[in-house]
């Protein structure tokens, strides 16, 4: 631990804390980012670690009242469990997360904690990360988890042939190299970089990244980053070997998924879970569509549900003893325009659209409780590096003037495509936008597509409403969506200055400096007027009175290891 | 008769072949393949794939083989009893189909068990008293229940009996295993429409018979009324409803989609819905085969029944 304490990054943070540039809570969170356990972080600032923080586990503190036993029944869509690296829905990873586990776990408070790797140390340039694999972690087949196993997983993700969306995360993208070969569409074929993942010893590995990355710990906790055993062959559900406390007893897609506690390894040893006490005997997922989940809980068919939508809050409130919890997130909707397609290639048109929109009104209309107003730069207050730009208001006259200047004095007809991929509130947001734009002389028609159709065109339509999931760091979303040429750059936004500023922010560990650098990044994006991003939506969840420790999570990850029934 | 059966079975095979060929043709588009890829890998995931990776993925899923080759392979597999593999549910289609058909079969069994005696009794009573008060009440009820869409019935019943009175659970997922209580709402929803329909048909048939000359003659010659009804009227009046009831089997298989999806009952209808939403072609194909078979077989049974009941009709 002394090595970690002497880490120059830690001393920098410490100096900032001493100078009052950093709050204590922020210090703890940032220490976690660069690989300190909470206990060490407390000791660095000379405080006795609270009993809970002394624990190096990623889970919430153990509840002394917790009782063992029982079954938790959860209402959610029951998905197939094919290849964890290509999981496309949260539901798939929810069913798997108690069987296979991440290297790190991002908690309900948006703070990342060590899981299968118990510590990580970045070099000062953030290009080399040493990961310490947790010792004493047992696979269900009796083997011990080693650095080699983790390396095998990472190499697999960084091969573009796997088709894993993990390749879109900065860390793993910086561990892949172009083969030079390109497809006819000009997309590069990528393979694991030669010296990218280096196994130092049985429980240590080194990531040699091709560029500085700040979000290694967060990236390792994203939902498709579950670590499978190297003997893995898809579908995972056929031979589910993991390190978690549960195993898969039954999977019927669209019907049920039954998890049971593991007592013995397949080679006959007693299975000991590395993560301490686990309470539930069984976890059952029962297939209920989003619209049906609340009703299923109301009639006692399930104990908890995965998604409580805002239109069901009333019904949820009427259920006796039901616990409704909510959490702030960076989940959002971007009504984004492609900057190289007429008429959006004229920045005056984009600016007019943005000016005519009233983000605050849309937020108030859709999520009157919880949630927050966004101001079109895709970094949220829950992000540690959030720099609050001055609030912008609505300016209809300004919009009209810009339209006139751009040659649309008699009005402009636009169509926005929306697929309600995250619920009907997308459509409601677009309809509100339509009414607002009318005042500035823009006739917006809202083209509602079925979800699957929308996914065919989401990155091709000139004007579309895309939902973006929560990411623990603001830079993660920006790097995936707005950097020049990245696969998910749906706006075709390309600004070398933005790329440079973003890279600089990503490479800065010093918080005060990083926040300051984010100002420029956010401002460039906001000024480019590529989207109307009206709000940050809250996540709600719902559980019966006897369920304890069932927390809503900003990235909608169900973490069930410490849930108990009482 | 044997000729009729054979001809119908031959027709059935032909329809199955045609429909499956059409389905294959519909699904043989790039758009459809993209849809399957999106369902499998997610919208963001597909955007990450390079073109060659996408092609490799198609290859792995067997989606990029030429149309005819895939179709011929599929016919060969089906002929040898292999219905393929469900891409969405990751399970053999035959296993899935067996499970789901059993569930819907149970539902259908209870529908028929309750519907046949209830509808026939009410229909006969109404037909006997054509124009009377009892007939009015039964007829109005029957028209009412058949004219309410099932989705509305389902919502009304849920609000009243589940959320309001709390007598039955609102959903029928059968999470704790088989439960008749959970079957109640889908059952009643299906019965609601079906009983009304069969009542109206039975009533029409019965009232027609009741106004025929031979019934008048039988009554006039002094036979006891109940004997006229049971021996003379009902025998003839029930021919039509009887054949009709077989056709309900076919009707049920399509109507059940709404009810099963609403109540989250994991039967054939829900499977069909899921497969259509996902683009799970192997399941869709198998479900189509089943639907065609049920349609043709129920018609065949209905025809055979008609011949047996009505000696005047003879098939050449």
mmCIF file of N, CA and C in Angstrom, chain A residues 73 80-82 86-89 92 160-161 163-165 167-168 183-185 187-189 235 237 252-256 286-289 292 295-296 298-299 301-302 315 452-453 455-456 458-460 466-468 487-488, chain B residues 31-32 34-35 38-53 61 86-90 96 99-100 103 162-163 168-177 182 261-264 266 270 273-274 277-278:
data_model
loop_
_atom_site.group_PDB
_atom_site.id
_atom_site.type_symbol
_atom_site.label_atom_id
_atom_site.label_comp_id
_atom_site.label_asym_id
_atom_site.label_seq_id
_atom_site.Cartn_x
_atom_site.Cartn_y
_atom_site.Cartn_z
ATOM 1 N N UNK A 73 -37.828 -12.593 -6.368
ATOM 2 C CA UNK A 73 -38.414 -12.704 -7.705
ATOM 3 C C UNK A 73 -38.445 -11.327 -8.339
ATOM 4 N N UNK A 80 -31.785 -13.881 -23.649
ATOM 5 C CA UNK A 80 -30.875 -15.020 -23.733
ATOM 6 C C UNK A 80 -29.492 -14.608 -23.239
ATOM 7 N N UNK A 81 -28.700 -15.587 -22.879
ATOM 8 C CA UNK A 81 -27.355 -15.317 -22.382
ATOM 9 C C UNK A 81 -26.402 -16.033 -23.325
ATOM 10 N N UNK A 82 -26.028 -15.338 -24.392
ATOM 11 C CA UNK A 82 -25.264 -15.995 -25.444
ATOM 12 C C UNK A 82 -23.770 -15.778 -25.249
ATOM 13 N N UNK A 86 -20.829 -9.694 -26.143
ATOM 14 C CA UNK A 86 -21.677 -9.009 -27.124
ATOM 15 C C UNK A 86 -23.061 -8.735 -26.562
ATOM 16 N N UNK A 87 -23.193 -8.786 -25.247
ATOM 17 C CA UNK A 87 -24.482 -8.445 -24.648
ATOM 18 C C UNK A 87 -24.936 -7.089 -25.162
ATOM 19 N N UNK A 88 -26.194 -7.061 -25.613
ATOM 20 C CA UNK A 88 -26.707 -5.820 -26.163
ATOM 21 C C UNK A 88 -27.725 -5.176 -25.234
ATOM 22 N N UNK A 89 -28.196 -5.905 -24.246
ATOM 23 C CA UNK A 89 -29.148 -5.309 -23.321
ATOM 24 C C UNK A 89 -28.633 -5.470 -21.897
ATOM 25 N N UNK A 92 -29.526 -8.829 -20.093
ATOM 26 C CA UNK A 92 -28.644 -9.982 -20.225
ATOM 27 C C UNK A 92 -27.583 -9.960 -19.133
ATOM 28 N N UNK A 160 -11.762 -7.164 -33.310
ATOM 29 C CA UNK A 160 -13.026 -6.649 -33.859
ATOM 30 C C UNK A 160 -13.907 -7.781 -34.372
ATOM 31 N N UNK A 161 -13.345 -8.954 -34.601
ATOM 32 C CA UNK A 161 -14.151 -10.077 -35.077
ATOM 33 C C UNK A 161 -15.110 -10.589 -34.003
ATOM 34 N N UNK A 163 -16.962 -8.743 -32.231
ATOM 35 C CA UNK A 163 -18.179 -7.947 -32.337
ATOM 36 C C UNK A 163 -18.619 -7.391 -30.999
ATOM 37 N N UNK A 164 -17.654 -7.189 -30.099
ATOM 38 C CA UNK A 164 -18.010 -6.676 -28.775
ATOM 39 C C UNK A 164 -18.069 -5.163 -28.790
ATOM 40 N N UNK A 165 -19.103 -4.604 -28.170
ATOM 41 C CA UNK A 165 -19.186 -3.148 -28.111
ATOM 42 C C UNK A 165 -18.150 -2.590 -27.136
ATOM 43 N N UNK A 167 -15.195 -2.649 -27.578
ATOM 44 C CA UNK A 167 -14.181 -2.018 -28.425
ATOM 45 C C UNK A 167 -14.465 -0.526 -28.593
ATOM 46 N N UNK A 168 -15.676 -0.123 -28.274
ATOM 47 C CA UNK A 168 -16.011 1.293 -28.330
ATOM 48 C C UNK A 168 -15.592 2.040 -27.071
ATOM 49 N N UNK A 183 -12.165 -2.650 -44.674
ATOM 50 C CA UNK A 183 -13.283 -3.218 -45.420
ATOM 51 C C UNK A 183 -13.609 -2.270 -46.558
ATOM 52 N N UNK A 184 -14.456 -2.703 -47.468
ATOM 53 C CA UNK A 184 -14.789 -1.856 -48.612
ATOM 54 C C UNK A 184 -15.429 -0.556 -48.175
ATOM 55 N N UNK A 185 -15.996 -0.532 -46.962
ATOM 56 C CA UNK A 185 -16.585 0.719 -46.489
ATOM 57 C C UNK A 185 -15.554 1.596 -45.797
ATOM 58 N N UNK A 187 -13.895 0.839 -43.099
ATOM 59 C CA UNK A 187 -13.761 0.643 -41.651
ATOM 60 C C UNK A 187 -12.575 -0.271 -41.375
ATOM 61 N N UNK A 188 -11.737 0.105 -40.431
ATOM 62 C CA UNK A 188 -10.547 -0.700 -40.177
ATOM 63 C C UNK A 188 -10.888 -2.014 -39.458
ATOM 64 N N UNK A 189 -10.112 -3.047 -39.806
ATOM 65 C CA UNK A 189 -10.213 -4.305 -39.074
ATOM 66 C C UNK A 189 -9.201 -4.237 -37.943
ATOM 67 N N UNK A 235 -23.334 -20.674 -26.523
ATOM 68 C CA UNK A 235 -23.949 -19.751 -25.579
ATOM 69 C C UNK A 235 -23.521 -19.997 -24.127
ATOM 70 N N UNK A 237 -25.157 -19.703 -21.508
ATOM 71 C CA UNK A 237 -26.134 -20.390 -20.659
ATOM 72 C C UNK A 237 -25.963 -21.909 -20.661
ATOM 73 N N UNK A 252 -35.257 -19.963 -19.581
ATOM 74 C CA UNK A 252 -36.211 -20.038 -20.683
ATOM 75 C C UNK A 252 -36.409 -18.612 -21.139
ATOM 76 N N UNK A 253 -35.855 -18.296 -22.284
ATOM 77 C CA UNK A 253 -35.912 -16.924 -22.777
ATOM 78 C C UNK A 253 -37.373 -16.503 -22.937
ATOM 79 N N UNK A 254 -37.673 -15.302 -22.494
ATOM 80 C CA UNK A 254 -39.041 -14.809 -22.602
ATOM 81 C C UNK A 254 -39.950 -15.402 -21.554
ATOM 82 N N UNK A 255 -39.389 -16.169 -20.624
ATOM 83 C CA UNK A 255 -40.219 -16.801 -19.616
ATOM 84 C C UNK A 255 -39.579 -16.667 -18.230
ATOM 85 N N UNK A 256 -38.486 -17.371 -17.987
ATOM 86 C CA UNK A 256 -37.871 -17.290 -16.668
ATOM 87 C C UNK A 256 -36.380 -17.583 -16.694
ATOM 88 N N UNK A 286 -38.525 -13.221 -13.829
ATOM 89 C CA UNK A 286 -39.701 -13.626 -14.600
ATOM 90 C C UNK A 286 -39.978 -12.597 -15.663
ATOM 91 N N UNK A 287 -40.302 -13.084 -16.840
ATOM 92 C CA UNK A 287 -40.467 -12.188 -17.973
ATOM 93 C C UNK A 287 -41.751 -11.370 -17.875
ATOM 94 N N UNK A 288 -41.591 -10.084 -17.681
ATOM 95 C CA UNK A 288 -42.724 -9.168 -17.779
ATOM 96 C C UNK A 288 -42.292 -7.982 -18.613
ATOM 97 N N UNK A 289 -43.129 -7.604 -19.574
ATOM 98 C CA UNK A 289 -42.833 -6.401 -20.339
ATOM 99 C C UNK A 289 -42.829 -5.222 -19.380
ATOM 100 N N UNK A 292 -46.001 -4.173 -17.891
ATOM 101 C CA UNK A 292 -46.682 -5.125 -17.027
ATOM 102 C C UNK A 292 -45.994 -5.335 -15.684
ATOM 103 N N UNK A 295 -47.808 -3.909 -12.463
ATOM 104 C CA UNK A 295 -49.020 -4.680 -12.159
ATOM 105 C C UNK A 295 -48.642 -6.044 -11.572
ATOM 106 N N UNK A 296 -47.564 -6.631 -12.072
ATOM 107 C CA UNK A 296 -47.131 -7.931 -11.559
ATOM 108 C C UNK A 296 -46.704 -7.807 -10.094
ATOM 109 N N UNK A 298 -47.834 -5.469 -8.059
ATOM 110 C CA UNK A 298 -49.048 -5.142 -7.305
ATOM 111 C C UNK A 298 -49.816 -6.402 -6.926
ATOM 112 N N UNK A 299 -49.816 -7.411 -7.804
ATOM 113 C CA UNK A 299 -50.574 -8.609 -7.456
ATOM 114 C C UNK A 299 -49.683 -9.671 -6.815
ATOM 115 N N UNK A 301 -46.946 -11.171 -7.737
ATOM 116 C CA UNK A 301 -46.288 -12.189 -8.550
ATOM 117 C C UNK A 301 -44.774 -12.062 -8.478
ATOM 118 N N UNK A 302 -44.283 -10.841 -8.311
ATOM 119 C CA UNK A 302 -42.841 -10.631 -8.150
ATOM 120 C C UNK A 302 -42.592 -9.729 -6.942
ATOM 121 N N UNK A 315 -49.486 4.372 -10.123
ATOM 122 C CA UNK A 315 -49.880 3.009 -9.781
ATOM 123 C C UNK A 315 -48.958 2.457 -8.695
ATOM 124 N N UNK A 452 -37.073 -1.476 -33.640
ATOM 125 C CA UNK A 452 -36.091 -2.203 -34.437
ATOM 126 C C UNK A 452 -35.782 -1.462 -35.734
ATOM 127 N N UNK A 453 -36.790 -0.825 -36.308
ATOM 128 C CA UNK A 453 -36.563 -0.020 -37.509
ATOM 129 C C UNK A 453 -35.648 1.148 -37.195
ATOM 130 N N UNK A 455 -33.316 1.332 -35.037
ATOM 131 C CA UNK A 455 -31.912 0.925 -34.902
ATOM 132 C C UNK A 455 -31.244 0.707 -36.252
ATOM 133 N N UNK A 456 -32.055 0.536 -37.297
ATOM 134 C CA UNK A 456 -31.451 0.411 -38.622
ATOM 135 C C UNK A 456 -30.927 1.752 -39.116
ATOM 136 N N UNK A 458 -30.477 4.697 -36.929
ATOM 137 C CA UNK A 458 -30.175 5.682 -35.888
ATOM 138 C C UNK A 458 -28.954 6.524 -36.198
ATOM 139 N N UNK A 459 -27.940 5.905 -36.836
ATOM 140 C CA UNK A 459 -26.732 6.688 -37.108
ATOM 141 C C UNK A 459 -26.734 7.252 -38.528
ATOM 142 N N UNK A 460 -27.804 6.975 -39.275
ATOM 143 C CA UNK A 460 -27.831 7.454 -40.666
ATOM 144 C C UNK A 460 -28.761 8.632 -40.868
ATOM 145 N N UNK A 466 -31.767 10.036 -30.329
ATOM 146 C CA UNK A 466 -31.100 8.825 -29.853
ATOM 147 C C UNK A 466 -30.947 8.882 -28.347
ATOM 148 N N UNK A 467 -31.241 7.763 -27.689
ATOM 149 C CA UNK A 467 -31.032 7.753 -26.250
ATOM 150 C C UNK A 467 -29.607 7.312 -25.970
ATOM 151 N N UNK A 468 -28.974 7.967 -25.040
ATOM 152 C CA UNK A 468 -27.620 7.604 -24.627
ATOM 153 C C UNK A 468 -27.669 7.159 -23.185
ATOM 154 N N UNK A 487 -16.967 5.036 -34.295
ATOM 155 C CA UNK A 487 -18.110 4.329 -34.887
ATOM 156 C C UNK A 487 -19.476 4.899 -34.489
ATOM 157 N N UNK A 488 -19.617 5.391 -33.280
ATOM 158 C CA UNK A 488 -20.928 5.853 -32.838
ATOM 159 C C UNK A 488 -21.127 7.348 -33.029
ATOM 160 N N UNK B 31 -32.573 -5.742 -45.194
ATOM 161 C CA UNK B 31 -33.189 -5.033 -44.065
ATOM 162 C C UNK B 31 -33.532 -5.993 -42.939
ATOM 163 N N UNK B 32 -34.080 -7.135 -43.336
ATOM 164 C CA UNK B 32 -34.454 -8.103 -42.324
ATOM 165 C C UNK B 32 -33.223 -8.616 -41.583
ATOM 166 N N UNK B 34 -30.484 -7.126 -41.167
ATOM 167 C CA UNK B 34 -30.000 -6.052 -40.303
ATOM 168 C C UNK B 34 -30.816 -6.027 -39.011
ATOM 169 N N UNK B 35 -32.114 -6.241 -39.178
ATOM 170 C CA UNK B 35 -33.000 -6.217 -38.014
ATOM 171 C C UNK B 35 -32.608 -7.322 -37.030
ATOM 172 N N UNK B 38 -29.495 -6.329 -35.302
ATOM 173 C CA UNK B 38 -29.750 -5.324 -34.268
ATOM 174 C C UNK B 38 -30.363 -5.978 -33.031
ATOM 175 N N UNK B 39 -31.296 -6.918 -33.266
ATOM 176 C CA UNK B 39 -31.900 -7.609 -32.129
ATOM 177 C C UNK B 39 -30.839 -8.377 -31.347
ATOM 178 N N UNK B 40 -29.908 -8.958 -32.077
ATOM 179 C CA UNK B 40 -28.883 -9.771 -31.424
ATOM 180 C C UNK B 40 -27.812 -8.921 -30.754
ATOM 181 N N UNK B 41 -27.298 -7.947 -31.475
ATOM 182 C CA UNK B 41 -26.101 -7.233 -31.016
ATOM 183 C C UNK B 41 -26.398 -5.840 -30.490
ATOM 184 N N UNK B 42 -27.629 -5.367 -30.697
ATOM 185 C CA UNK B 42 -27.960 -4.027 -30.239
ATOM 186 C C UNK B 42 -27.626 -2.996 -31.304
ATOM 187 N N UNK B 43 -28.352 -1.887 -31.284
ATOM 188 C CA UNK B 43 -28.178 -0.851 -32.284
ATOM 189 C C UNK B 43 -26.773 -0.279 -32.285
ATOM 190 N N UNK B 44 -26.234 -0.066 -31.098
ATOM 191 C CA UNK B 44 -24.893 0.489 -31.010
ATOM 192 C C UNK B 44 -23.864 -0.557 -31.426
ATOM 193 N N UNK B 45 -24.143 -1.808 -31.075
ATOM 194 C CA UNK B 45 -23.212 -2.892 -31.392
ATOM 195 C C UNK B 45 -23.038 -3.067 -32.887
ATOM 196 N N UNK B 46 -24.148 -3.040 -33.627
ATOM 197 C CA UNK B 46 -24.068 -3.248 -35.071
ATOM 198 C C UNK B 46 -23.267 -2.128 -35.726
ATOM 199 N N UNK B 47 -23.415 -0.923 -35.178
ATOM 200 C CA UNK B 47 -22.680 0.200 -35.754
ATOM 201 C C UNK B 47 -21.170 0.031 -35.571
ATOM 202 N N UNK B 48 -20.774 -0.741 -34.550
ATOM 203 C CA UNK B 48 -19.348 -0.937 -34.293
ATOM 204 C C UNK B 48 -18.743 -1.953 -35.256
ATOM 205 N N UNK B 49 -19.566 -2.891 -35.723
ATOM 206 C CA UNK B 49 -19.058 -3.953 -36.586
ATOM 207 C C UNK B 49 -18.559 -3.375 -37.898
ATOM 208 N N UNK B 50 -17.420 -3.867 -38.350
ATOM 209 C CA UNK B 50 -16.991 -3.485 -39.688
ATOM 210 C C UNK B 50 -17.777 -4.354 -40.675
ATOM 211 N N UNK B 51 -17.667 -4.003 -41.932
ATOM 212 C CA UNK B 51 -18.456 -4.720 -42.921
ATOM 213 C C UNK B 51 -18.132 -6.203 -42.949
ATOM 214 N N UNK B 52 -16.824 -6.506 -42.886
ATOM 215 C CA UNK B 52 -16.455 -7.915 -42.993
ATOM 216 C C UNK B 52 -16.870 -8.671 -41.730
ATOM 217 N N UNK B 53 -16.828 -7.964 -40.582
ATOM 218 C CA UNK B 53 -17.283 -8.612 -39.348
ATOM 219 C C UNK B 53 -18.773 -8.910 -39.437
ATOM 220 N N UNK B 61 -24.462 -17.121 -38.489
ATOM 221 C CA UNK B 61 -25.878 -17.337 -38.203
ATOM 222 C C UNK B 61 -26.580 -18.023 -39.378
ATOM 223 N N UNK B 86 -34.131 -21.710 -32.433
ATOM 224 C CA UNK B 86 -34.611 -20.352 -32.234
ATOM 225 C C UNK B 86 -33.443 -19.431 -31.915
ATOM 226 N N UNK B 87 -33.283 -18.391 -32.727
ATOM 227 C CA UNK B 87 -32.160 -17.493 -32.521
ATOM 228 C C UNK B 87 -32.368 -16.662 -31.261
ATOM 229 N N UNK B 88 -33.606 -16.262 -31.030
ATOM 230 C CA UNK B 88 -33.874 -15.401 -29.880
ATOM 231 C C UNK B 88 -33.818 -16.191 -28.576
ATOM 232 N N UNK B 89 -34.449 -17.366 -28.570
ATOM 233 C CA UNK B 89 -34.587 -18.088 -27.307
ATOM 234 C C UNK B 89 -33.467 -19.097 -27.094
ATOM 235 N N UNK B 90 -32.628 -19.278 -28.112
ATOM 236 C CA UNK B 90 -31.481 -20.158 -27.959
ATOM 237 C C UNK B 90 -31.878 -21.574 -27.562
ATOM 238 N N UNK B 96 -39.352 -25.718 -27.890
ATOM 239 C CA UNK B 96 -40.117 -24.504 -27.611
ATOM 240 C C UNK B 96 -41.577 -24.688 -28.018
ATOM 241 N N UNK B 99 -43.593 -27.007 -25.742
ATOM 242 C CA UNK B 99 -43.902 -26.342 -24.478
ATOM 243 C C UNK B 99 -45.040 -25.341 -24.654
ATOM 244 N N UNK B 100 -44.904 -24.491 -25.676
ATOM 245 C CA UNK B 100 -45.863 -23.414 -25.856
ATOM 246 C C UNK B 100 -47.227 -23.945 -26.327
ATOM 247 N N UNK B 103 -49.144 -25.261 -23.404
ATOM 248 C CA UNK B 103 -49.746 -24.191 -22.605
ATOM 249 C C UNK B 103 -51.022 -23.679 -23.266
ATOM 250 N N UNK B 162 -58.944 -7.984 -10.645
ATOM 251 C CA UNK B 162 -57.614 -8.128 -10.084
ATOM 252 C C UNK B 162 -57.225 -6.918 -9.245
ATOM 253 N N UNK B 163 -57.177 -5.750 -9.883
ATOM 254 C CA UNK B 163 -56.747 -4.560 -9.148
ATOM 255 C C UNK B 163 -57.843 -4.086 -8.204
ATOM 256 N N UNK B 168 -58.154 -12.380 -8.300
ATOM 257 C CA UNK B 168 -57.197 -13.150 -9.100
ATOM 258 C C UNK B 168 -55.985 -12.276 -9.413
ATOM 259 N N UNK B 169 -54.820 -12.886 -9.658
ATOM 260 C CA UNK B 169 -53.645 -12.091 -10.038
ATOM 261 C C UNK B 169 -53.874 -11.424 -11.394
ATOM 262 N N UNK B 170 -53.194 -10.297 -11.598
ATOM 263 C CA UNK B 170 -53.444 -9.551 -12.830
ATOM 264 C C UNK B 170 -52.720 -10.153 -14.019
ATOM 265 N N UNK B 171 -51.689 -10.934 -13.758
ATOM 266 C CA UNK B 171 -50.923 -11.507 -14.855
ATOM 267 C C UNK B 171 -50.897 -13.022 -14.728
ATOM 268 N N UNK B 172 -50.635 -13.690 -15.837
ATOM 269 C CA UNK B 172 -50.708 -15.148 -15.839
ATOM 270 C C UNK B 172 -49.379 -15.792 -16.194
ATOM 271 N N UNK B 173 -48.307 -15.268 -15.625
ATOM 272 C CA UNK B 173 -46.989 -15.792 -15.993
ATOM 273 C C UNK B 173 -46.720 -17.154 -15.353
ATOM 274 N N UNK B 174 -47.557 -17.551 -14.398
ATOM 275 C CA UNK B 174 -47.416 -18.859 -13.720
ATOM 276 C C UNK B 174 -46.003 -19.003 -13.141
ATOM 277 N N UNK B 175 -45.569 -17.979 -12.423
ATOM 278 C CA UNK B 175 -44.195 -18.002 -11.932
ATOM 279 C C UNK B 175 -43.976 -19.093 -10.892
ATOM 280 N N UNK B 176 -44.991 -19.409 -10.119
ATOM 281 C CA UNK B 176 -44.834 -20.466 -9.119
ATOM 282 C C UNK B 176 -45.408 -21.784 -9.611
ATOM 283 N N UNK B 177 -45.309 -22.007 -10.884
ATOM 284 C CA UNK B 177 -45.848 -23.241 -11.436
ATOM 285 C C UNK B 177 -47.311 -23.077 -11.796
ATOM 286 N N UNK B 182 -54.519 -18.215 -11.973
ATOM 287 C CA UNK B 182 -53.895 -17.307 -12.937
ATOM 288 C C UNK B 182 -54.451 -17.496 -14.341
ATOM 289 N N UNK B 261 -50.370 -12.125 -24.861
ATOM 290 C CA UNK B 261 -49.409 -11.035 -24.686
ATOM 291 C C UNK B 261 -49.870 -10.134 -23.543
ATOM 292 N N UNK B 262 -51.155 -9.841 -23.491
ATOM 293 C CA UNK B 262 -51.643 -8.952 -22.432
ATOM 294 C C UNK B 262 -51.441 -9.570 -21.048
ATOM 295 N N UNK B 263 -51.797 -10.830 -20.919
ATOM 296 C CA UNK B 263 -51.700 -11.452 -19.597
ATOM 297 C C UNK B 263 -50.354 -12.114 -19.337
ATOM 298 N N UNK B 264 -49.437 -11.966 -20.297
ATOM 299 C CA UNK B 264 -48.092 -12.520 -20.127
ATOM 300 C C UNK B 264 -48.139 -14.029 -19.887
ATOM 301 N N UNK B 266 -47.370 -17.624 -21.183
ATOM 302 C CA UNK B 266 -46.355 -18.089 -22.126
ATOM 303 C C UNK B 266 -46.839 -19.218 -23.020
ATOM 304 N N UNK B 270 -48.006 -15.896 -27.610
ATOM 305 C CA UNK B 270 -46.918 -15.039 -27.154
ATOM 306 C C UNK B 270 -45.638 -15.380 -27.900
ATOM 307 N N UNK B 273 -45.776 -13.802 -31.248
ATOM 308 C CA UNK B 273 -45.566 -12.359 -31.125
ATOM 309 C C UNK B 273 -44.070 -12.045 -30.946
ATOM 310 N N UNK B 274 -43.440 -12.740 -30.005
ATOM 311 C CA UNK B 274 -42.006 -12.523 -29.766
ATOM 312 C C UNK B 274 -41.196 -12.767 -31.035
ATOM 313 N N UNK B 277 -41.606 -10.011 -33.517
ATOM 314 C CA UNK B 277 -40.918 -8.793 -33.117
ATOM 315 C C UNK B 277 -39.410 -8.922 -33.329
ATOM 316 N N UNK B 278 -38.905 -10.106 -33.082
ATOM 317 C CA UNK B 278 -37.452 -10.306 -33.128
ATOM 318 C C UNK B 278 -36.986 -10.607 -34.539
#
